[in-house]
Structures are given as structure tokens and as C-alpha cells.
Short mmCIF file of C-alpha atoms in Angstrom, two decimals:
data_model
loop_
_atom_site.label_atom_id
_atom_site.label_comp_id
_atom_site.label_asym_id
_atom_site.label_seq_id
_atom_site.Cartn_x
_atom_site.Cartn_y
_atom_site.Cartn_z
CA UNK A 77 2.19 -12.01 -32.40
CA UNK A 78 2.90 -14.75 -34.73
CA UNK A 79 3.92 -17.86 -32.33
CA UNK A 80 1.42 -20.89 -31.72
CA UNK A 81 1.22 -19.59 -27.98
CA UNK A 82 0.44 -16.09 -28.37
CA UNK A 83 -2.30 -17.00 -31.01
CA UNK A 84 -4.02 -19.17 -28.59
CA UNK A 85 -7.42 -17.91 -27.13
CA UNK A 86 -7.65 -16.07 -24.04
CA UNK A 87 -9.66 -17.61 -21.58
CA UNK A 88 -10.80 -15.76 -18.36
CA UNK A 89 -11.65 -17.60 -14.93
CA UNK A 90 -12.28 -16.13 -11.77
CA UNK A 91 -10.73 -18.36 -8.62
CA UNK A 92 -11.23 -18.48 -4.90
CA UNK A 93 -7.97 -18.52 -3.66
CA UNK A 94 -4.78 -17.24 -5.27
CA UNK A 95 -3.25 -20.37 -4.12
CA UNK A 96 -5.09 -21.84 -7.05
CA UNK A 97 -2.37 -19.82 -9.16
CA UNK A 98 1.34 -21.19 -9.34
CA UNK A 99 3.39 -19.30 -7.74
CA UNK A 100 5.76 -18.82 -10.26
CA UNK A 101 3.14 -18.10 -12.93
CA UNK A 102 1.56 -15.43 -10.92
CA UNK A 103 5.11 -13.52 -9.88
CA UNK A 104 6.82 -13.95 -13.53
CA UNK A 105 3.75 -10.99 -13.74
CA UNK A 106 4.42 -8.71 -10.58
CA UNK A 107 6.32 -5.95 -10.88
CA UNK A 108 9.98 -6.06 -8.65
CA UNK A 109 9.13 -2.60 -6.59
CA UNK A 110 5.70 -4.52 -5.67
CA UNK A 111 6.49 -7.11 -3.09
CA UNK A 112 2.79 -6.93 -1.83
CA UNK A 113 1.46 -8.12 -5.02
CA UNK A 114 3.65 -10.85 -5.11
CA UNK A 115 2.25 -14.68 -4.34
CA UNK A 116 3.54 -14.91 -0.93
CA UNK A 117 2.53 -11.75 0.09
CA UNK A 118 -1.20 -12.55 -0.80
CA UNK A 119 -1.14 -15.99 0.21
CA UNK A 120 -0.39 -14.94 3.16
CA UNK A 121 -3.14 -12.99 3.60
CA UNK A 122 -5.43 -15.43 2.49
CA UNK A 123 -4.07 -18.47 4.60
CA UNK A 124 -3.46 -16.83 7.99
CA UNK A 125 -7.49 -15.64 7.79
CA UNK A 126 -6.59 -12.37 7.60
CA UNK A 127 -8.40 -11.99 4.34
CA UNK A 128 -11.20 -13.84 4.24
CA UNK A 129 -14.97 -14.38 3.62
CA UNK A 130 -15.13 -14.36 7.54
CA UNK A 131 -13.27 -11.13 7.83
CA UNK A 132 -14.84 -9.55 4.69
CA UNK A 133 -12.02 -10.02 1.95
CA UNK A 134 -14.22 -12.80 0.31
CA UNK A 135 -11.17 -13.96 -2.45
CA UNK A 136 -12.83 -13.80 -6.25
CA UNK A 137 -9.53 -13.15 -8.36
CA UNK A 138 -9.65 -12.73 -12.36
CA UNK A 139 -7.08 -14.71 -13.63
CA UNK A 140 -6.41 -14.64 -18.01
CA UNK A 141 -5.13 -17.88 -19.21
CA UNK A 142 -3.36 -18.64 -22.57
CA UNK A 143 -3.73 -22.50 -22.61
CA UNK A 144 -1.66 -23.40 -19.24
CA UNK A 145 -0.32 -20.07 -19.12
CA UNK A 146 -1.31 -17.20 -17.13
CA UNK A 147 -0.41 -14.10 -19.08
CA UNK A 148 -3.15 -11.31 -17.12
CA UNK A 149 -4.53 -11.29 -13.58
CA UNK A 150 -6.49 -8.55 -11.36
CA UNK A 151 -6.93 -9.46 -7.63
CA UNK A 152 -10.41 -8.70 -6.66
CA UNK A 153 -12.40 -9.29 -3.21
CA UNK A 154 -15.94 -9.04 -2.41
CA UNK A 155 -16.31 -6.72 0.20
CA UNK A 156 -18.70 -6.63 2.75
CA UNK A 157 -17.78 -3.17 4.59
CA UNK A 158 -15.22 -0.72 3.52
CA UNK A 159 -12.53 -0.98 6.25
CA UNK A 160 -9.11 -1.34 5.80
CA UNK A 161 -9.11 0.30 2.44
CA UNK A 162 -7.88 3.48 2.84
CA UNK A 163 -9.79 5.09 0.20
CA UNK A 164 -12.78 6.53 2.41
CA UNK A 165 -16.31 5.53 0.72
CA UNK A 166 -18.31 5.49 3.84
CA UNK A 167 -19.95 8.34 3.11
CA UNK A 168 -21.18 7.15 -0.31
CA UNK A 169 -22.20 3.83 1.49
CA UNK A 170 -24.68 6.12 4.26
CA UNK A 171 -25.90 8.21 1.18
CA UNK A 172 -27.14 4.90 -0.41
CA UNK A 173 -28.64 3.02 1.91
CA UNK A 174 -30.74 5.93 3.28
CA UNK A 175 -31.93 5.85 -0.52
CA UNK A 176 -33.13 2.47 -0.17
CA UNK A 177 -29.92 0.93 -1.84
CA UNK A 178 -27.69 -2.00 -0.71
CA UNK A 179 -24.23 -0.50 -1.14
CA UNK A 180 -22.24 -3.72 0.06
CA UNK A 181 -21.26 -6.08 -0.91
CA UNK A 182 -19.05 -4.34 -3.17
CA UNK A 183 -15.84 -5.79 -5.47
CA UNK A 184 -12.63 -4.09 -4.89
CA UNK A 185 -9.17 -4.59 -6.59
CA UNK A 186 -6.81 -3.51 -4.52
CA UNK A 187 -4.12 -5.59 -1.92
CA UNK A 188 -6.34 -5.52 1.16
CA UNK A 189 -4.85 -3.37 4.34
CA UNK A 190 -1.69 -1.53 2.32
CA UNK A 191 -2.25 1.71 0.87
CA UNK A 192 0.63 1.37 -1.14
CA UNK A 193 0.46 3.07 -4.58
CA UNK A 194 1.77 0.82 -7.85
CA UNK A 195 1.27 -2.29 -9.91
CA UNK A 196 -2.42 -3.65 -9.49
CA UNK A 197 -3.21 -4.95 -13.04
CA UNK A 198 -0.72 -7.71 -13.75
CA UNK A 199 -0.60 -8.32 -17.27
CA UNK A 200 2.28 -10.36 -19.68
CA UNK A 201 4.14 -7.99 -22.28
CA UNK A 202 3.86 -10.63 -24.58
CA UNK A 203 0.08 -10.12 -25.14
CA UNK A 204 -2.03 -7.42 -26.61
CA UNK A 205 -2.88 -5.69 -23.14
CA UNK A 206 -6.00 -4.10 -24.60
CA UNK A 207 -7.60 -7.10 -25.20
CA UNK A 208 -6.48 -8.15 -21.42
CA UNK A 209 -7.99 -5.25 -19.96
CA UNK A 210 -11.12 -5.91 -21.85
CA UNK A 211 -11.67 -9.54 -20.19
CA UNK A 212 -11.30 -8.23 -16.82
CA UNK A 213 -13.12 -5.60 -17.30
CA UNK A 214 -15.60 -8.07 -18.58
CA UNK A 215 -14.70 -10.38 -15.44
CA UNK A 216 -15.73 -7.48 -12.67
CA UNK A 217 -18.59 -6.13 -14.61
CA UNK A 218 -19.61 -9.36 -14.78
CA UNK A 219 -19.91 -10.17 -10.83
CA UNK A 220 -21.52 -6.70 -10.32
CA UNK A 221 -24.24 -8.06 -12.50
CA UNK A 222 -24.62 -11.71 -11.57
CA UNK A 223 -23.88 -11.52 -7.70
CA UNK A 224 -25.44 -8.14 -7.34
CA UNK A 225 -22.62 -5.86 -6.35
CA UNK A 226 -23.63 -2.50 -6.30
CA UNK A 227 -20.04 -1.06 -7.71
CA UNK A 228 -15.72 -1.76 -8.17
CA UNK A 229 -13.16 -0.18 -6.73
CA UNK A 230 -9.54 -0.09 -8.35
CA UNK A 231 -7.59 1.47 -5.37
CA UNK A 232 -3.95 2.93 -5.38
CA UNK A 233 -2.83 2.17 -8.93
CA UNK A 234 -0.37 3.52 -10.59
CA UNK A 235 -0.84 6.05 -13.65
CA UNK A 236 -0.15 3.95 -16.37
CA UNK A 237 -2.80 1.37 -15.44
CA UNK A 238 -5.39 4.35 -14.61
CA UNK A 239 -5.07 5.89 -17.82
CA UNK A 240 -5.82 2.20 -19.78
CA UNK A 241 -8.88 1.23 -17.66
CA UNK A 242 -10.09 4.61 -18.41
CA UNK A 243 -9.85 4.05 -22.03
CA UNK A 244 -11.66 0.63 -21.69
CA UNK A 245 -14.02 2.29 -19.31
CA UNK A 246 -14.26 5.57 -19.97
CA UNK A 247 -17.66 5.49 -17.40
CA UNK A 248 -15.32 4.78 -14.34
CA UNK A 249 -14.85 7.68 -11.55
CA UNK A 250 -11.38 9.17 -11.08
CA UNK A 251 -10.84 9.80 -7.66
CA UNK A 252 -7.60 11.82 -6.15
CA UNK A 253 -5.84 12.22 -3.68
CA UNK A 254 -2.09 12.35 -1.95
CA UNK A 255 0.66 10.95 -0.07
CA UNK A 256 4.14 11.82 1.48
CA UNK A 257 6.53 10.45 -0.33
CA UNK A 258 10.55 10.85 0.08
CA UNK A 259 12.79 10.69 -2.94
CA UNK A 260 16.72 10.84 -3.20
CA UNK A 261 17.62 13.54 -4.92
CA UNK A 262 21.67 13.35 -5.12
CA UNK A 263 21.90 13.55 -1.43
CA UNK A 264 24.64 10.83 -0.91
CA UNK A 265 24.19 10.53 2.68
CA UNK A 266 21.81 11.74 5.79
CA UNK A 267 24.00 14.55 6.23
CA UNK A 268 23.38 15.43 2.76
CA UNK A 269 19.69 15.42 3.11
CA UNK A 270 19.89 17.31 6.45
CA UNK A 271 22.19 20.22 4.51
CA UNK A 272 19.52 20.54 1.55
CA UNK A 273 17.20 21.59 4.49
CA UNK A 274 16.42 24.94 5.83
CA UNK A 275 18.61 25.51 8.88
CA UNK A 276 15.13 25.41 10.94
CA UNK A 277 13.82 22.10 9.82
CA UNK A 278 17.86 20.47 10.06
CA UNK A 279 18.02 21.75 13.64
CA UNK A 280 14.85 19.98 14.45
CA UNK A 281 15.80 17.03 13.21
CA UNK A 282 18.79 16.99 14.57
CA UNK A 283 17.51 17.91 17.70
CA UNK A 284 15.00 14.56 17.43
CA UNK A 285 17.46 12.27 16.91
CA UNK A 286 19.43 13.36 19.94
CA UNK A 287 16.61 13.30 22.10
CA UNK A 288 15.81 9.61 21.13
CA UNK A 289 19.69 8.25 21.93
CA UNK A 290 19.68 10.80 25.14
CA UNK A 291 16.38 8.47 26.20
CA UNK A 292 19.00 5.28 26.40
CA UNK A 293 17.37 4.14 23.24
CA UNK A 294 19.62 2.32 20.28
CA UNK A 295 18.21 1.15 17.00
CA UNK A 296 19.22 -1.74 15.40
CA UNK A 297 17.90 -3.07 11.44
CA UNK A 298 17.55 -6.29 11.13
CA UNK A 299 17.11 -7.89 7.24
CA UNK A 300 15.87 -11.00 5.89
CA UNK A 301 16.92 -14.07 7.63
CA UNK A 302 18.39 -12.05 10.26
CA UNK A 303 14.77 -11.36 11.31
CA UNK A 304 14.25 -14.60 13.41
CA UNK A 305 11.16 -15.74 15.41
CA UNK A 306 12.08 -13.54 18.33
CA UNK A 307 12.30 -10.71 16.76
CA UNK A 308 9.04 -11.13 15.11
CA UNK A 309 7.20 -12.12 17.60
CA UNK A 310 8.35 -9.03 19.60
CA UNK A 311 7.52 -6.73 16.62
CA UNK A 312 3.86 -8.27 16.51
CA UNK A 313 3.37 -7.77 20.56
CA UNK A 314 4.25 -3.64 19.47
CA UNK A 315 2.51 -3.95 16.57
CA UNK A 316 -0.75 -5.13 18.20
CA UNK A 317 -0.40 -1.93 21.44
CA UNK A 318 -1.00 0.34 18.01
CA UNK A 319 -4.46 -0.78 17.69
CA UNK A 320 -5.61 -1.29 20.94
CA UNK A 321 -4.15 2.21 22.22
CA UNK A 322 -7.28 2.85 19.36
CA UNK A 323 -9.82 0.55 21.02
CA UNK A 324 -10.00 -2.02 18.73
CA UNK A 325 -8.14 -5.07 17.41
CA UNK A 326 -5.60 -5.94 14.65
CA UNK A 327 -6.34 -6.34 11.08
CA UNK A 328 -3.36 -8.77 10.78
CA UNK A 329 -2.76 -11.92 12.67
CA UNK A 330 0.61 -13.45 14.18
CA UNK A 331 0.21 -16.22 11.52
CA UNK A 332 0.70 -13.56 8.73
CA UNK A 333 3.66 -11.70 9.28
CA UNK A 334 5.41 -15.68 10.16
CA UNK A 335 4.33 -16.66 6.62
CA UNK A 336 6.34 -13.64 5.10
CA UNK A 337 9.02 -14.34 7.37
CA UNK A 338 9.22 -17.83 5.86
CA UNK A 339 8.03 -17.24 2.58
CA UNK A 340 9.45 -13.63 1.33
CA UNK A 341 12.21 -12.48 3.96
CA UNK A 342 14.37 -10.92 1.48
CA UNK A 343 12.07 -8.33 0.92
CA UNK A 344 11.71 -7.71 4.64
CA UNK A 345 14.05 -4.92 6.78
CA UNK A 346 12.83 -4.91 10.90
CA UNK A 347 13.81 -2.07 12.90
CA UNK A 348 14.15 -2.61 16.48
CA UNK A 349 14.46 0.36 19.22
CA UNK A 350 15.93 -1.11 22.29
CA UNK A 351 16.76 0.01 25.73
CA UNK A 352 19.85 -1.19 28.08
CA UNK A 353 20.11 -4.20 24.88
CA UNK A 354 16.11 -5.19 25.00
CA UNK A 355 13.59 -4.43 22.24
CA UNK A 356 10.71 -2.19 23.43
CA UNK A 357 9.39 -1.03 19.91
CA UNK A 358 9.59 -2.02 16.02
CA UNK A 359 8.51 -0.81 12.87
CA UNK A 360 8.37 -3.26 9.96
CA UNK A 361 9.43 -2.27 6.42
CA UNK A 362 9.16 -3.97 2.96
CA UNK A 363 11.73 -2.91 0.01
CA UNK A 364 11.22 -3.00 -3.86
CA UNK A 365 14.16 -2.88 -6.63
CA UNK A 366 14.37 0.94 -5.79
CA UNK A 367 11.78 1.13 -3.24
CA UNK A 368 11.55 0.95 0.22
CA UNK A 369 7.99 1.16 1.84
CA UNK A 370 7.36 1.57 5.88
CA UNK A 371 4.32 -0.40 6.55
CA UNK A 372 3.94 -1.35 10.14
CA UNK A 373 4.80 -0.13 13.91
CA UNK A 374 3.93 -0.29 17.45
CA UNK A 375 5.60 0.53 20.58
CA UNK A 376 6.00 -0.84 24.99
CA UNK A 377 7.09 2.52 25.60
CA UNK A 378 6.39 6.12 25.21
CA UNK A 379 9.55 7.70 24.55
CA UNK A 380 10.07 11.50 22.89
CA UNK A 381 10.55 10.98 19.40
CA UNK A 382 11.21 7.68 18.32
CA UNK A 383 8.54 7.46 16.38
CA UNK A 384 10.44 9.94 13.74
CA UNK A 385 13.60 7.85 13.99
CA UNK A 386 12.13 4.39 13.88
CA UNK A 387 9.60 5.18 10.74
CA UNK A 388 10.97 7.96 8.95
CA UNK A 389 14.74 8.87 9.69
CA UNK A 390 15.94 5.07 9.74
CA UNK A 391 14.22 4.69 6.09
CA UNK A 392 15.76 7.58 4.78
CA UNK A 393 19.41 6.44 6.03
CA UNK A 394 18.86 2.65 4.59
CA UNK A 395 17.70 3.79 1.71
CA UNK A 396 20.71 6.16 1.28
CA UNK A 397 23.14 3.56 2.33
CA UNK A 398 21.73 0.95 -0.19
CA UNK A 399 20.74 3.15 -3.20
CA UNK A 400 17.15 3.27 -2.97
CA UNK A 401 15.91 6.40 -4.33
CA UNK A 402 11.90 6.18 -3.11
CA UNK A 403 10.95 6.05 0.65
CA UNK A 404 6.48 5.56 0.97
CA UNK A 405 6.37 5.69 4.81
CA UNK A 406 2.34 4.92 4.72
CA UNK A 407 -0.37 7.10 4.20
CA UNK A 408 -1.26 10.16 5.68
CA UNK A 409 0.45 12.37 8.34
CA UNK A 410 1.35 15.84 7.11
CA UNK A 411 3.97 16.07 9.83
CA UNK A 412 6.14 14.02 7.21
CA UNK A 413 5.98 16.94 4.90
CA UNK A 414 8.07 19.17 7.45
CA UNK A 415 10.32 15.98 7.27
CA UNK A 416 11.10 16.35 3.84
CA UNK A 417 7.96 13.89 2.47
CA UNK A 418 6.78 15.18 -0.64
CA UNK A 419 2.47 15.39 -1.75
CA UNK A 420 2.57 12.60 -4.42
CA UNK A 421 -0.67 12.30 -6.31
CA UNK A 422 -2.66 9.17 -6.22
CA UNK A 423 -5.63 7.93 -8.12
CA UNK A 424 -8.32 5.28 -7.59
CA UNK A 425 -11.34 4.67 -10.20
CA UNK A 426 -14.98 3.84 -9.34
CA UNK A 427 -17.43 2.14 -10.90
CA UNK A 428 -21.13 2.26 -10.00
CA UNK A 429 -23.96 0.18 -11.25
CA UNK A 430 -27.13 2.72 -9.54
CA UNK A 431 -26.84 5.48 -12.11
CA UNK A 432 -27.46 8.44 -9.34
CA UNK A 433 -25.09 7.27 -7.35
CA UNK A 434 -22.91 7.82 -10.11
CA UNK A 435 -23.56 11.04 -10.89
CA UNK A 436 -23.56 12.05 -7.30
CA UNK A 437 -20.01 10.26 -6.49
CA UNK A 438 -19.02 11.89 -9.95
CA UNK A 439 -19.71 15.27 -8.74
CA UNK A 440 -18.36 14.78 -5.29
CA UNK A 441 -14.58 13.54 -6.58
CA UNK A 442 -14.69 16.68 -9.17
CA UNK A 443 -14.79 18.69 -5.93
CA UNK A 444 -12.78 16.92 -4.18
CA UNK A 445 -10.17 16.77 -6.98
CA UNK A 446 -9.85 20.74 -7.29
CA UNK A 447 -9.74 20.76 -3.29
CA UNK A 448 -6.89 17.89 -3.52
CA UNK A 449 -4.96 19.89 -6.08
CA UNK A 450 -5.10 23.18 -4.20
CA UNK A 451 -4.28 21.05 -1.32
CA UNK A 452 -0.81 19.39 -2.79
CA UNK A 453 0.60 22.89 -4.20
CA UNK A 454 -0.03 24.29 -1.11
CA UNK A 455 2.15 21.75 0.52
CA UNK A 456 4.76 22.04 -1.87
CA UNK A 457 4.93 25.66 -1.24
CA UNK A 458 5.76 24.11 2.50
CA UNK A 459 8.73 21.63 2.03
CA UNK A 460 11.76 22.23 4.20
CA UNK A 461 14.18 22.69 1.08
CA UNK A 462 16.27 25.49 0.52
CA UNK A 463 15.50 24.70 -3.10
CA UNK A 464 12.73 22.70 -4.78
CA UNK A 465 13.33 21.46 -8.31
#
């Protein structure tokens, strides 16, 4: 690096709010298959109340500057409970505190209520990304310390970004586990996907999707601006029955899905299922340069199947009609593997200040890692190909 800018100092400074960032600044750094890292996306988050202090998702961001440039930023919250994270660590949390030990409040890096695997270290490539990593590294270990966190949390990153933190922190936990992913692989069309099936699993398919028109139900996509108030509104009635059919209420507001709706609709595709021309269920996806990811879904009706078409068969035809050659429906569910969703390996790393903890967490995810792996071939052996490459 020769230049005047890129010999500048780095200077690190943690921030409150993203909206303390310029919005350009922050997305010239995001990734284009991560539309949840992007500004909006958090912003939103942040401004609606959904994550907040008051709801747990206490905003304390890293953010590297290079004079009035920001060339490296982590998003981090202080956590004070471990919900809507996705990466389970209640059980280290009980084991803790019956020890005597104050396991929250905790930092976590992640994008708060999306389980979504990719980008989370955001970094420029004109800067040496070692000595990045080593200032947020520096950043977190340094709010463990000061504010008395008992550990960090980098949840759902992709591989790259796993392997450097490891070799700036070679004391952090790996921790693994898996999702159904679908890929395109040549299929051209849905019929092409269906005839790379065995003739069980493309009968039952087929079989779904007739049951859900022969129901009087219709599915429509909306994208982008075409997604109007209305619609969105009606989508966030459905998407609010999901959580209440489970007793409790929404992590997301109304005021959070509008902002992305203003703010980032061209990364936005709505689904509607309708009956006799009205909506009665929705399922909201986002889509990256290649990616499309399902994210959100609720329903006024119980009807046989739609489910299946409105999450996972209407994903795979858009992405097949516009060239997208990864699907991420959400996390969990093995009935996507008989759907064609294949175990993708994910990673998260742990730090822990309490040195038995550590070495207790450290054995448990070596367990759990040789239980995960047996676990993924296992459901490879089980995808509904005639052939797997």
C-alpha cells in the first residue's frame, strides 16, 4: 500500500447506532448476496425498536476508520438473553449460573433474528485485513473486559471469515452445525428439478402442488415496488398468527418490514396465496446477486400443503426463472431434505472469558461436531436424487 490514504492509521471506535455510519460508507463494504447486512436492513432493525437495549439487542458496533473513511466494521450487540439467535447456548447459560457465574450479558456479532449464513466481518480490500481483524478483535475483547461480558459470539459466518478469526484467535470455539440448502444444478426449469428426482419424491411433489390449486388457492409473487402497503400489511397480519399459534409474540414489528419496504424493496420478492382473488397467507423472501433466501411466513388459513408451495416450491421456480443458483429457505426442518434441500455445514466461534467454561463448551462442540458430521452424511445418503454429484 503506497497511497497517502492507505498509509493513514487505523483508528477503531465502537458506536451506538449504525445510523452513526453513512450509509454509503457502510454498504460500499457488504457483500451483494448479503442484503441483511446491508444499512437499511440494520437500520431498520434498530429504528423500528426491534433491536434494542429495551428488547435486548443493546447496539455497540466496531467500526475501523482510515481518516473519514470506513474501511472495516463488525456489528456487535450486547445481549441480555440468548433468544432469537438461533445458535442454542442456553444450556451453557444454566451450566454457569448454577456455578455462581453471570453468563449474560454477553456480546454477539451476528444480524439479530436471521440465521442466514454469509458475510459478517465487513472489511475494505484495499487494507491489510489482518491488521483489521486484529482491531476488532481488540474492540470485542475489549468490552468483555471493561463492561464485564462473560463471552462473544460470531454466529453464521461464512468459511472464509471463520478460518481468519481463528488465526487471530486461535482460543475461540468452533461450533457446527447444518442447514437445508437448495442449489441449481443445470436443471433449467421445475420440471427439470422434478425429473432429477426419484419417481417417489416427484410424485409427491407433484401430488402437493395439486392439492394446493385443488383447495381454490392461487399464488401470486409480488417484487419490489410492486409490494405496496396492502400487501404488506396483509403479510405482517400472517406473519404475526405464526407466533401466536406458539403462544407468544413477534420478534419484529409492523414498523420494520415498512422501513425495508421503503428503504431496500429491490431486494424484496412477497408471495401471496389467495383464495376466490383475496390474500389469506404470505411468505416474505429476500434475494442476493445469486441468492435467494426465504425468511418469513404466516398464514389465515389452514389449507393442505401450501406451506411447501408458498416457502419452498415458489423459491425454487423464481430462482430457476431468474438464474439464481442458491435457495436458504431458513433454518431447520429436515422435511426440506426429502424436498431436495441439501445439509450445508455452518460454523459459529465462541469465545469465553471463565476458563472452565471454556473447556467445558470446548468439549461439548467436539461432541457435538462428530455427532453433526455423522448427522449431515447421513442425510446426504437421503436426498431424493437419482444421482448425487
Amino acid at each position: 500500500m503506497t497511497d497517502g490514504r492507505s498509509s493513514q492509521a487505523l483508528n477503531l471506535v465502537t458506536l451506538s447506532s449504525i445510523e452513526h455510519v453513512p450509509e454509503a460508507q457502510w454498504d460500499a463494504l457488504v457483500s451483494s448476496e448479503q442484503p441483511f447486512l446491508r444499512h437499511a436492513f440494520l437500520n431498520a432493525l434498530e429504528q423500528s425498536g426491534s433491536a434494542s437495549e429495551a428488547t435486548g439487542w443493546q447496539p455497540r458496533h466496531l467500526c475501523v476508520w482510515q481518516g473519514e473513511r470506513l474501511v472495516a466494521a463488525l456489528p456487535l450487540y450486547l445481549k441480555s438473553h440468548s433468544s432469537g439467535e438461533y445458535v442454542f447456548d442456553w444450556g451453557w447459560a444454566e451450566a454457569f449460573e448454577r456455578a455462581g457465574g453471570d453468563y449474560y450479558p454477553k456480546a454477539l456479532s451476528a444480524v439479530p433474528f436471521t440465521p442466514v449464513p454469509g458475510q459478517r466481518t465487513l472489511v475494505a480490500c484495499d487494507i491489510d485485513a489482518q491488521s483489521a481483524f486484529a482491531l476488532l478483535a481488540r474492540g470485542w475483547r475489549d468490552q468483555c473486559e471493561t463492561l464485564g461480558l462473560s463471552s462473544w459470539h460470531l454466529l453464521f459466518a461464512n468459511d472464509n471469515e471463520v478460518d481468519a478469526w481463528q488465526a487471530q484467535c486461535p482460543e475461540l470455539i468452533v461450533r457446527h452445525g447444518v442447514q437445508f440448502q437448495w442449489r441449481d444444478r443445470g436443471f433449467k426449469d421445475f420440471d427439470g428439478f422434478l425429473e432429477s428426482l426419484t419417481a417417489k419424491r416427484r410424485k409427491t411433489i407433484k401430488r402437493e402442488r395439486r392439492l394446493v390449486a385443488e383447495q381454490g388457492i392461487t399464488l401470486r409473487r409480488l417484487e419490489g415496488e410492486a409490494i405496496d402497503l396492502e400487501a404488506l400489511a396483509h403479510f405482517f397480519r400472517c406473519y404475526t398468527i405464526t407466533y401466536h399459534e406458539r403462544g407468544r409474540p413477534p420478534y419484529l414489528n409492523e414498523a420494520f418490514f415498512q422501513a425495508l419496504r421503503r428503504n431496500m424493496p429491490e431486494s424484496m420478492l412477497l408471495v401471496q396465496a389467495l383464495v376466490d382473488g383475496r390474500p389469506v397467507a404470505a411468505a416474505l423472501y429476500f434475494r442476493g446477486a445469486t441468492t435467494l433466501y426465504g425468511r418469513y411466513w404466516g398464514s389465515e388459513v389452514v389449507a393442505d400443503c401450501l406451506h411447501f408451495e408458498a416457502c419452498y416450491y415458489q423459491g425454487i421456480e423464481f430462482c430457476l426463472e431468474r438464474g439464481l443458483s442458491l435457495f436458504d429457505p431458513g433454518t431447520q426442518g429436515e422435511h426440506k431434505l426429502v424436498r431436495g434441500f441439501a445439509p450445508t455445514p455452518t460454523r459459529s466461534l465462541h469465545y469465553l472469558a471463565h476458563e472452565g467454561l471454556a473447556a467445558g463448551v470446548a468439549e461439548f462442540c467436539a461432541r457435538e461436531g462428530e455427532h453433526v458430521k455423522a448427522y449431515r452424511q447421513a442425510a446426504l445418503e437421503a436426498l431424493p436424487f437419482k444421482a448425487w454429484p
